Every structure is written in C-alpha cells, then in structure tokens.
Short mmCIF file of C-alpha atoms and ligand atoms in Angstrom, two decimals:
data_model
loop_
_atom_site.label_atom_id
_atom_site.label_comp_id
_atom_site.label_asym_id
_atom_site.label_seq_id
_atom_site.Cartn_x
_atom_site.Cartn_y
_atom_site.Cartn_z
CA UNK A 1 72.75 -28.78 -28.46
CA UNK A 2 73.90 -26.24 -30.94
CA UNK A 3 77.48 -24.91 -30.77
CA UNK A 4 77.92 -21.17 -30.54
CA UNK A 5 81.19 -19.51 -31.50
CA UNK A 6 82.44 -16.35 -29.74
CA UNK A 7 84.99 -14.22 -31.43
CA UNK A 8 86.91 -11.11 -30.69
CA UNK A 9 88.82 -9.13 -33.38
CA UNK A 10 90.74 -6.00 -32.39
CA UNK A 11 91.43 -2.73 -34.13
CA UNK A 12 95.01 -1.70 -34.50
CA UNK A 13 97.37 1.15 -34.04
CA UNK A 14 100.40 1.75 -36.36
CA UNK A 15 103.54 3.11 -34.80
CA UNK A 16 104.89 4.20 -38.16
CA UNK A 17 104.73 3.14 -41.85
CA UNK A 18 101.70 4.73 -43.52
CA UNK A 19 100.57 4.04 -47.04
CA UNK A 20 103.60 1.72 -47.53
CA UNK A 21 101.72 -1.63 -47.33
CA UNK A 22 100.26 -1.63 -50.82
CA UNK A 23 103.70 -0.56 -52.22
CA UNK A 24 105.37 -3.65 -50.68
CA UNK A 25 107.00 -1.69 -48.00
CA UNK A 26 107.30 -2.04 -44.12
CA UNK A 27 104.65 -1.33 -41.50
CA UNK A 28 104.82 -1.40 -37.66
CA UNK A 29 101.38 -2.06 -36.22
CA UNK A 30 99.98 -3.69 -33.18
CA UNK A 31 96.58 -4.95 -32.17
CA UNK A 32 94.70 -3.11 -29.39
CA UNK A 33 92.30 -3.90 -26.58
CA UNK A 34 89.31 -2.46 -28.49
CA UNK A 35 87.49 -4.32 -31.21
CA UNK A 36 84.53 -6.22 -32.32
CA UNK A 37 82.84 -8.99 -30.32
CA UNK A 38 80.79 -11.35 -32.30
CA UNK A 39 78.73 -14.47 -31.56
CA UNK A 40 77.43 -16.85 -34.23
CA UNK A 41 75.65 -20.08 -34.60
CA UNK A 42 74.14 -22.37 -37.31
CA UNK A 43 70.28 -21.87 -37.82
CA UNK A 44 69.79 -25.10 -39.68
CA UNK A 45 68.49 -23.37 -42.80
CA UNK A 46 70.51 -23.80 -46.04
CA UNK A 47 70.20 -20.08 -47.14
CA UNK A 48 68.82 -17.65 -44.63
CA UNK A 49 71.19 -15.56 -42.45
CA UNK A 50 70.63 -12.92 -39.91
CA UNK A 51 73.18 -10.40 -38.60
CA UNK A 52 72.23 -8.22 -35.78
CA UNK A 53 74.25 -5.15 -34.82
CA UNK A 54 73.81 -4.23 -31.18
CA UNK A 55 75.39 -0.80 -31.79
CA UNK A 56 73.07 0.24 -34.66
CA UNK A 57 70.20 -1.81 -33.21
CA UNK A 58 69.66 -3.09 -36.70
CA UNK A 59 69.31 -6.51 -38.21
CA UNK A 60 70.44 -7.49 -41.60
CA UNK A 61 68.68 -10.56 -43.09
CA UNK A 62 69.77 -12.01 -46.37
CA UNK A 63 70.00 -15.20 -48.42
CA UNK A 64 73.31 -16.93 -49.24
CA UNK A 65 72.24 -17.74 -52.76
CA UNK A 66 71.40 -14.01 -53.52
CA UNK A 67 74.58 -12.16 -52.63
CA UNK A 68 74.81 -8.73 -54.21
CA UNK A 69 76.01 -5.43 -53.03
CA UNK A 70 73.69 -3.68 -50.45
CA UNK A 71 73.09 0.05 -50.22
CA UNK A 72 73.74 -0.17 -46.42
CA UNK A 73 77.46 0.09 -46.38
CA UNK A 74 78.08 -2.04 -43.30
CA UNK A 75 76.29 -5.04 -44.91
CA UNK A 76 78.95 -5.17 -47.66
CA UNK A 77 81.69 -6.20 -45.22
CA UNK A 78 79.83 -9.46 -44.72
CA UNK A 79 78.63 -10.01 -48.16
CA UNK A 80 82.16 -9.46 -49.63
CA UNK A 81 83.64 -12.12 -47.43
CA UNK A 82 80.92 -14.56 -48.20
CA UNK A 83 81.49 -13.85 -51.93
CA UNK A 84 85.21 -14.45 -51.58
CA UNK A 85 84.61 -17.79 -49.77
CA UNK A 86 82.25 -18.72 -52.40
CA UNK A 87 84.87 -18.20 -55.18
CA UNK A 88 87.16 -20.51 -53.13
CA UNK A 89 84.54 -23.24 -53.20
CA UNK A 90 83.74 -23.17 -49.44
CA UNK A 91 80.16 -24.25 -48.34
CA UNK A 92 78.50 -21.87 -45.92
CA UNK A 93 74.97 -22.55 -44.66
CA UNK A 94 72.57 -20.40 -42.70
CA UNK A 95 73.58 -18.75 -39.57
CA UNK A 96 72.56 -16.15 -37.04
CA UNK A 97 75.04 -13.72 -35.75
CA UNK A 98 75.25 -10.75 -33.31
CA UNK A 99 77.90 -8.21 -32.98
CA UNK A 100 79.01 -5.33 -30.82
CA UNK A 101 82.02 -2.89 -31.15
CA UNK A 102 83.91 -0.83 -28.64
CA UNK A 103 85.96 0.68 -31.47
CA UNK A 104 85.02 4.16 -32.62
CA UNK A 105 84.06 4.02 -36.34
CA UNK A 106 86.25 6.13 -38.69
CA UNK A 107 88.74 6.75 -36.00
CA UNK A 108 91.78 5.35 -37.95
CA UNK A 109 91.84 2.38 -35.57
CA UNK A 110 90.50 0.29 -38.33
CA UNK A 111 87.01 -0.76 -37.22
CA UNK A 112 86.14 -2.08 -40.59
CA UNK A 113 89.07 -4.53 -40.73
CA UNK A 114 88.21 -5.73 -37.20
CA UNK A 115 84.64 -6.33 -38.44
CA UNK A 116 85.90 -8.43 -41.51
CA UNK A 117 88.37 -10.35 -39.33
CA UNK A 118 85.75 -11.21 -36.68
CA UNK A 119 83.46 -12.50 -39.29
CA UNK A 120 85.89 -14.56 -41.15
CA UNK A 121 87.25 -16.03 -37.92
CA UNK A 122 83.71 -16.90 -36.92
CA UNK A 123 82.91 -18.64 -40.29
CA UNK A 124 86.23 -20.45 -40.28
CA UNK A 125 85.41 -22.00 -36.91
CA UNK A 126 81.67 -22.50 -37.41
CA UNK A 127 81.95 -24.27 -40.80
CA UNK A 128 85.30 -25.86 -40.28
CA UNK A 129 86.86 -24.10 -43.30
CA UNK A 130 90.46 -24.86 -42.33
CA UNK A 131 91.75 -21.46 -43.29
CA UNK A 132 95.02 -20.51 -41.67
CA UNK A 133 95.54 -16.96 -40.26
CA UNK A 134 97.27 -15.61 -43.39
CA UNK A 135 94.58 -16.89 -45.69
CA UNK A 136 91.99 -15.09 -43.58
CA UNK A 137 93.99 -11.94 -43.78
CA UNK A 138 94.12 -12.21 -47.64
CA UNK A 139 90.52 -13.04 -48.11
CA UNK A 140 89.50 -9.97 -46.07
CA UNK A 141 91.82 -7.82 -48.27
CA UNK A 142 90.21 -9.25 -51.54
CA UNK A 143 86.86 -8.58 -50.16
CA UNK A 144 87.83 -4.94 -49.81
CA UNK A 145 89.07 -4.81 -53.27
CA UNK A 146 86.27 -6.53 -55.09
CA UNK A 147 83.23 -5.72 -52.89
CA UNK A 148 83.84 -2.51 -50.96
CA UNK A 149 85.84 -0.90 -53.70
CA UNK A 150 88.87 0.11 -51.58
CA UNK A 151 92.21 -1.08 -52.92
CA UNK A 152 93.62 -1.40 -49.43
CA UNK A 153 96.95 -2.98 -48.32
CA UNK A 154 97.07 -5.81 -45.75
CA UNK A 155 98.25 -3.97 -42.59
CA UNK A 156 94.97 -3.60 -40.78
CA UNK A 157 93.70 -7.20 -41.28
CA UNK A 158 97.16 -8.54 -40.54
CA UNK A 159 97.46 -6.65 -37.29
CA UNK A 160 93.89 -7.66 -36.24
CA UNK A 161 94.47 -11.28 -36.83
CA UNK A 162 98.15 -11.68 -36.12
CA UNK A 163 98.67 -9.09 -33.28
CA UNK A 164 100.43 -10.09 -30.14
CA UNK A 165 99.99 -8.77 -26.65
CA UNK A 166 102.71 -6.20 -25.66
CA UNK A 167 104.36 -6.50 -29.02
CA UNK A 168 104.45 -4.49 -32.33
CA UNK A 169 104.88 -6.50 -35.49
CA UNK A 170 107.22 -5.34 -38.31
CA UNK A 171 105.63 -6.71 -41.48
CA UNK A 172 107.31 -6.85 -44.76
CA UNK A 173 104.43 -6.35 -47.16
CA UNK A 174 106.38 -7.61 -50.12
CA UNK A 175 106.73 -11.17 -48.96
CA UNK A 176 104.58 -11.10 -45.83
CA UNK A 177 107.51 -12.05 -43.53
CA UNK A 178 107.18 -10.60 -40.10
CA UNK A 179 108.92 -10.17 -36.72
CA UNK A 180 107.49 -9.26 -33.37
CA UNK A 181 109.19 -6.70 -31.13
CA UNK A 182 108.37 -6.09 -27.54
CA UNK A 183 106.80 -2.67 -27.02
CA UNK A 184 108.46 -1.38 -23.83
CA UNK A 185 108.02 2.33 -23.50
CA UNK A 186 109.22 2.86 -19.98
CA UNK A 187 108.17 6.20 -18.80
CA UNK A 188 106.32 6.91 -22.06
CA UNK A 189 102.93 5.85 -23.34
CA UNK A 190 101.00 6.01 -26.57
CA UNK A 191 97.91 8.26 -26.54
CA UNK A 192 95.48 8.44 -29.32
CA UNK A 193 93.61 11.79 -29.95
CA UNK A 194 90.64 11.30 -32.19
CA UNK A 195 89.55 14.45 -34.20
CA UNK A 196 86.17 12.78 -34.65
CA UNK A 197 86.42 13.90 -38.30
CA UNK A 198 85.50 11.34 -41.03
CA UNK A 199 85.92 12.55 -44.64
CA UNK A 200 83.80 11.03 -47.30
CA UNK A 201 86.88 11.61 -49.60
CA UNK A 202 88.86 8.91 -47.68
CA UNK A 203 88.18 5.92 -49.96
CA UNK A 204 88.30 7.56 -53.33
CA UNK A 205 91.48 9.56 -52.29
CA UNK A 206 92.97 6.35 -51.07
CA UNK A 207 92.48 4.56 -54.46
CA UNK A 208 93.89 7.64 -56.24
CA UNK A 209 97.06 7.48 -54.11
CA UNK A 210 97.53 3.84 -54.97
CA UNK A 211 97.13 4.64 -58.72
CA UNK A 212 99.69 7.52 -58.33
CA UNK A 213 102.16 5.07 -56.88
CA UNK A 214 101.58 2.64 -59.63
CA UNK A 215 102.02 5.46 -62.11
CA UNK A 216 105.41 6.16 -60.42
CA UNK A 217 106.38 2.55 -60.79
CA UNK A 218 105.53 2.70 -64.55
CA UNK A 219 107.68 5.72 -65.09
CA UNK A 220 110.61 4.25 -63.17
CA UNK A 221 110.32 1.08 -65.20
CA UNK A 222 111.47 2.97 -68.28
CA UNK A 223 114.97 3.04 -66.70
CA UNK A 224 114.61 0.28 -64.13
CA UNK A 225 112.65 -2.50 -65.90
CA UNK A 226 113.37 -4.98 -63.04
CA UNK A 227 111.28 -3.10 -60.44
CA UNK A 228 107.64 -3.88 -59.83
CA UNK A 229 106.91 -2.05 -56.62
CA UNK A 230 108.05 1.23 -54.96
CA UNK A 231 109.67 -1.06 -52.39
CA UNK A 232 112.24 -2.01 -55.05
CA UNK A 233 113.24 1.67 -55.39
CA UNK A 234 115.67 3.67 -53.37
CA UNK A 235 115.72 7.53 -53.07
CA UNK A 236 118.72 7.93 -55.40
CA UNK A 237 116.99 5.98 -58.11
CA UNK A 238 113.89 8.19 -57.67
CA UNK A 239 115.90 11.40 -57.63
CA UNK A 240 117.74 10.50 -60.83
CA UNK A 241 114.37 10.34 -62.55
CA UNK A 242 112.87 13.49 -61.16
CA UNK A 243 112.97 15.40 -64.59
CA UNK A 244 110.57 12.82 -66.03
CA UNK A 245 108.12 12.86 -63.17
CA UNK A 246 104.96 15.06 -62.65
CA UNK A 247 105.63 16.88 -59.31
CA UNK A 248 102.81 15.18 -57.49
CA UNK A 249 103.89 11.69 -58.57
CA UNK A 250 107.36 12.32 -57.42
CA UNK A 251 106.26 13.44 -54.03
CA UNK A 252 103.89 10.34 -53.52
CA UNK A 253 106.85 8.12 -54.40
CA UNK A 254 109.32 10.04 -52.21
CA UNK A 255 106.92 9.65 -49.29
CA UNK A 256 106.57 5.87 -49.76
CA UNK A 257 110.25 5.17 -50.13
CA UNK A 258 111.32 7.39 -47.10
CA UNK A 259 108.35 6.22 -44.94
CA UNK A 260 109.45 2.47 -45.40
CA UNK A 261 112.98 3.42 -44.41
CA UNK A 262 111.56 5.16 -41.36
CA UNK A 263 109.96 1.85 -40.30
CA UNK A 264 113.37 0.22 -40.23
CA UNK A 265 114.86 3.17 -38.31
CA UNK A 266 111.98 3.15 -35.86
CA UNK A 267 112.35 -0.57 -35.17
CA UNK A 268 115.92 -0.07 -34.46
CA UNK A 269 115.10 2.85 -32.23
CA UNK A 270 112.57 0.84 -30.24
CA UNK A 271 115.10 -1.91 -29.77
CA UNK A 272 117.69 0.45 -28.43
CA UNK A 273 114.88 2.27 -26.34
CA UNK A 274 115.78 5.50 -28.16
CA UNK A 275 112.44 7.18 -27.75
CA UNK A 276 113.65 10.58 -28.84
CA UNK A 277 114.65 9.14 -32.18
CA UNK A 278 111.39 7.34 -32.49
CA UNK A 279 109.52 10.53 -31.77
CA UNK A 280 111.52 12.45 -34.37
CA UNK A 281 110.63 9.70 -36.96
CA UNK A 282 106.95 10.10 -36.03
CA UNK A 283 107.10 13.88 -36.73
CA UNK A 284 108.90 13.27 -39.96
CA UNK A 285 106.30 10.74 -40.97
CA UNK A 286 103.46 13.31 -40.32
CA UNK A 287 105.26 16.00 -42.36
CA UNK A 288 105.56 13.67 -45.24
CA UNK A 289 101.98 12.55 -45.15
CA UNK A 290 100.90 16.15 -44.85
CA UNK A 291 103.05 17.72 -47.55
CA UNK A 292 104.08 14.94 -49.93
CA UNK A 293 101.41 12.29 -49.73
CA UNK A 294 98.73 14.88 -48.95
CA UNK A 295 96.35 12.59 -46.93
CA UNK A 296 96.12 14.73 -43.80
CA UNK A 297 93.57 17.31 -42.93
CA UNK A 298 93.54 20.63 -40.93
CA UNK A 299 92.33 18.97 -37.67
CA UNK A 300 95.20 16.37 -37.67
CA UNK A 301 97.73 19.02 -38.65
CA UNK A 302 96.52 21.24 -35.85
CA UNK A 303 97.03 18.46 -33.21
CA UNK A 304 100.44 17.54 -34.39
CA UNK A 305 101.58 21.17 -34.56
CA UNK A 306 100.18 21.94 -31.09
CA UNK A 307 101.99 18.87 -29.64
CA UNK A 308 105.48 20.25 -30.61
CA UNK A 309 105.97 22.80 -27.70
CA UNK A 310 105.41 20.05 -25.12
CA UNK A 311 108.65 18.79 -23.59
CA UNK A 312 106.89 15.56 -22.49
CA UNK A 313 105.78 14.80 -26.08
CA UNK A 314 108.39 13.11 -28.20
CA UNK A 315 106.38 12.48 -31.31
CA UNK A 316 103.06 12.84 -32.94
CA UNK A 317 101.48 11.96 -36.26
CA UNK A 318 98.28 11.06 -38.04
CA UNK A 319 97.53 7.35 -38.15
CA UNK A 320 95.90 5.11 -40.75
CA UNK A 321 94.52 6.07 -44.12
CA UNK A 322 94.10 9.90 -43.28
CA UNK A 323 91.62 12.63 -44.05
CA UNK A 324 90.43 12.37 -40.34
CA UNK A 325 90.67 9.90 -37.53
CA UNK A 326 93.39 9.92 -34.87
CA UNK A 327 96.90 11.09 -34.17
CA UNK A 328 99.14 8.85 -32.38
CA UNK A 329 101.29 10.46 -29.69
CA UNK A 330 104.35 9.32 -27.81
CA UNK A 331 103.94 11.00 -24.37
CA UNK A 332 105.76 10.97 -21.15
CA UNK A 333 103.31 9.47 -18.62
CA UNK A 334 103.71 12.35 -16.13
CA UNK A 335 102.87 14.91 -18.90
CA UNK A 336 99.87 12.98 -20.30
CA UNK A 337 97.15 14.85 -18.30
CA UNK A 338 98.17 18.43 -18.89
CA UNK A 339 98.92 17.62 -22.60
CA UNK A 340 95.56 16.11 -23.17
CA UNK A 341 93.68 18.77 -21.20
CA UNK A 342 95.39 21.66 -23.08
CA UNK A 343 94.99 20.17 -26.59
CA UNK A 344 91.31 19.31 -25.94
CA UNK A 345 90.71 22.88 -24.96
CA UNK A 346 92.71 24.36 -27.91
CA UNK A 347 90.95 21.88 -30.26
CA UNK A 348 87.46 22.80 -29.10
CA UNK A 349 88.24 26.49 -29.39
CA UNK A 350 89.55 26.19 -32.94
CA UNK A 351 87.14 23.62 -34.41
CA UNK A 352 84.08 23.81 -32.14
CA UNK A 353 84.09 20.07 -31.46
CA UNK A 354 85.34 17.62 -28.90
CA UNK A 355 88.49 15.51 -29.06
CA UNK A 356 88.20 11.84 -27.75
CA UNK A 357 91.22 10.35 -25.97
CA UNK A 358 92.27 6.76 -26.01
CA UNK A 359 94.98 5.04 -24.08
CA UNK A 360 96.42 2.21 -25.95
CA UNK A 361 96.79 -1.34 -24.54
CA UNK A 362 98.57 -3.53 -26.96
CA UNK A 363 96.81 -6.82 -27.06
CA UNK A 364 96.46 -10.23 -28.91
CA UNK A 365 94.96 -10.50 -32.27
CA UNK A 366 91.88 -12.46 -33.30
CA UNK A 367 90.46 -14.97 -30.58
CA UNK A 368 87.91 -17.55 -31.23
CA UNK A 369 86.09 -19.71 -28.56
CA UNK A 370 83.45 -22.37 -28.96
CA UNK A 371 80.71 -22.78 -26.33
CA UNK A 372 78.02 -25.32 -26.17
CA UNK A 373 74.53 -24.01 -26.05
CA UNK A 374 71.25 -25.69 -25.47
C1 GLA B 401 94.26 2.00 -44.31
C2 GLA B 401 94.35 0.75 -45.19
C3 GLA B 401 95.77 0.17 -44.87
C4 GLA B 401 96.88 1.14 -45.13
C5 GLA B 401 96.61 2.41 -44.27
C6 GLA B 401 97.64 3.47 -44.57
O1 GLA B 401 94.15 1.84 -43.01
O2 GLA B 401 93.41 -0.13 -44.86
O3 GLA B 401 95.95 -1.07 -45.74
O4 GLA B 401 97.19 1.34 -46.38
O5 GLA B 401 95.29 2.94 -44.56
O6 GLA B 401 98.89 3.11 -44.05
#
C-alpha cells in the first residue's frame, strides 16, 4: 500500500489593496473556488521525480540532486520550492505527481501562487515536514524571489493557503497579523472580467515598482530615519518631501500610502454593508493604479471606464499585479447579465477579442487529504 496525497490550492481575488503587500501595507484578498488539483505519491527512488501536467499534457522528469533553473517556466515553480526546502535542511525523496488547473493562467487570479501552494502542501504532507501554514506561505514567497526572479509580496500565497469560505481576510503585511471578515454582499455580487491579455512586461515592471518604492523609502529616511517601509509613512510626511522627489517616485509612494488607507476604509464599509462606499474605493484604487502606479493597460482601463455608466455597477478596478488579467466588479445581481453582455460586445468591437467572465465563490484555502492506494 502506498499513500497518495490529494491537494487543492485555490486562486484568489483581492477586493482592494494592490501593490501594498511588499510595502508592509494592508490587503483584502479571499480564496476562490478555482485552483490547482494535485495528487502525489512516493516512488521509492531517492532522486527521480516526475510531474505530469494534465493541462499541458506534458511531463517534467528531474533529479532531486540536480536542481537548477529550467528553460520551461512552469518547471521553476517546483524547482524553486525544492531548493528552498533543501536550504532549510528538509529531506525529500523521489515522487510522482500529477496536476490539473481550472484557473486561467495570467488572469490575475494568481494561478502561479496556487501552483506553488499546492506543491508545498503536498510535500509537507507526503514527507511529514511539519511546516505550519505561515511557513509554507513564506517558503513560496522566497522561491519566487530566488528562483522565479519576481520580488513578490505575500498576498497571493497567503490567500491561497489561509483563505476561508465566505470570508475576506484583512492582512497586515508588516507583521502578518490578520482578521477574517464575512463577505455578505446582499443583492450585489463580484464579477471578474478577464481581458485575456498577458503582458510579458509584467514581472520586470513589477520588480521596477518595488525598487521605486524602496527608492522612496531611502529618500524619506533623510528626514525620517525611523521608517523602513512605506507603511510607516503617512501622506503628510510624503507631501512635505515632495520637492526632493522625482515625480514618478512621488506618485508610486502616494499610491501605496493611499491604497493601504483604502483597505482600512473598505473593511469598514464592508462591515457596515456600505456597498456604495466600497465601490467608490474600488474606482479610486483603479484610478491610482492607472495614473500614479502605472500598472494598468488599455484593455483594463476600457473595462473600468465602460462600467461607470451602469447604475447597477458600484465599483470596478484592475486586480492583481496588472498589465493584463481581470477587472473585479461589484455588480447588482439583477444588472449582471446586461452589464456583462454589453461590455463583452463593446470589448470585442474595440479590441477584436473575447472577454471571459467569472462569478466568484469565496472558498476555503489549501486542502490536503490522504488516501490509501494499492
Ligand atoms: C502580484 C503579487 C502580489 C501583489 C500583487 C499586487 O499578484 O504576487 O504579491 O503584490 O501582485 O497587489
């Protein structure tokens, strides 16, 4: 009998709080009902491993004692985690693994984080590594930094591992404290509109934004030596230093500071069921991401702009890292069909491609089961 482990790790949405995580700010994500399904078992070999992707119909075979970056991008998500576990002194032996996704790649719902989280959850169980959930989140993040080359924050992995059914989670990315809030939208619902655009610029621009924020912190430290993150800065402090800032660095910092504040306001709006306020905050977030942080793209801007005339749409904004992917829309249930139909038509006319539409069901984070197999 050989034990087989089954794992499901979901993608995520983010209500608000974009590009705040790596600045120690707040985010408000939730896990969704789409994600990566993975099964894994030991193969009794000390070194040989096989990972089969049902979606790509491709098999990746490698040796645990020869881990080095692969030209095939998707391989690196596994290799990076194995390397981080290796650094921590964990022993992994040969395994065979199979995976399948129902998350669209590059949609801004974080299929890559779901992939990482499913894999680490599987290894943790199969090899009894004794990692707690937060350790798994941080290992995935380090793998991104060291192996994938994207200096990401922790929002995506956190949501995928820690998400809770029917709740959003407000995470403080400075000290990793968090609180769950019920997501009760009454006659409203969240609709994702996927532009189906993926920009190759996304990861290099992402790292540039992070450097620009760090540059902002360095400039502010001349006057405020006690700060170490943009989270430690309020808008008055930033405004007082404007004369010493290059314009683009000023705008990046402004976005981060105000966006983190918007998360706090959005949480309170959610608690008071003030959906109009929540919607306004979403529009404000998009405006800031478009003009100050500059991580949007024409397709996303088009969707947000075209949502404005609809009475049944309270808010709309780009979601995730940017340069493509989805908008997240707060829509009255009764207006959903006409809104989606009209925007799909307008989008196809303007860009000559199709929108994909997803309803969001907020679900639990990482799930791991063990089943005996002959
Ligand atoms: C990507 C990153 C996250 C976060 C978002 C932007 O999804 O992986 O850590 O920075 O972009 O909010």
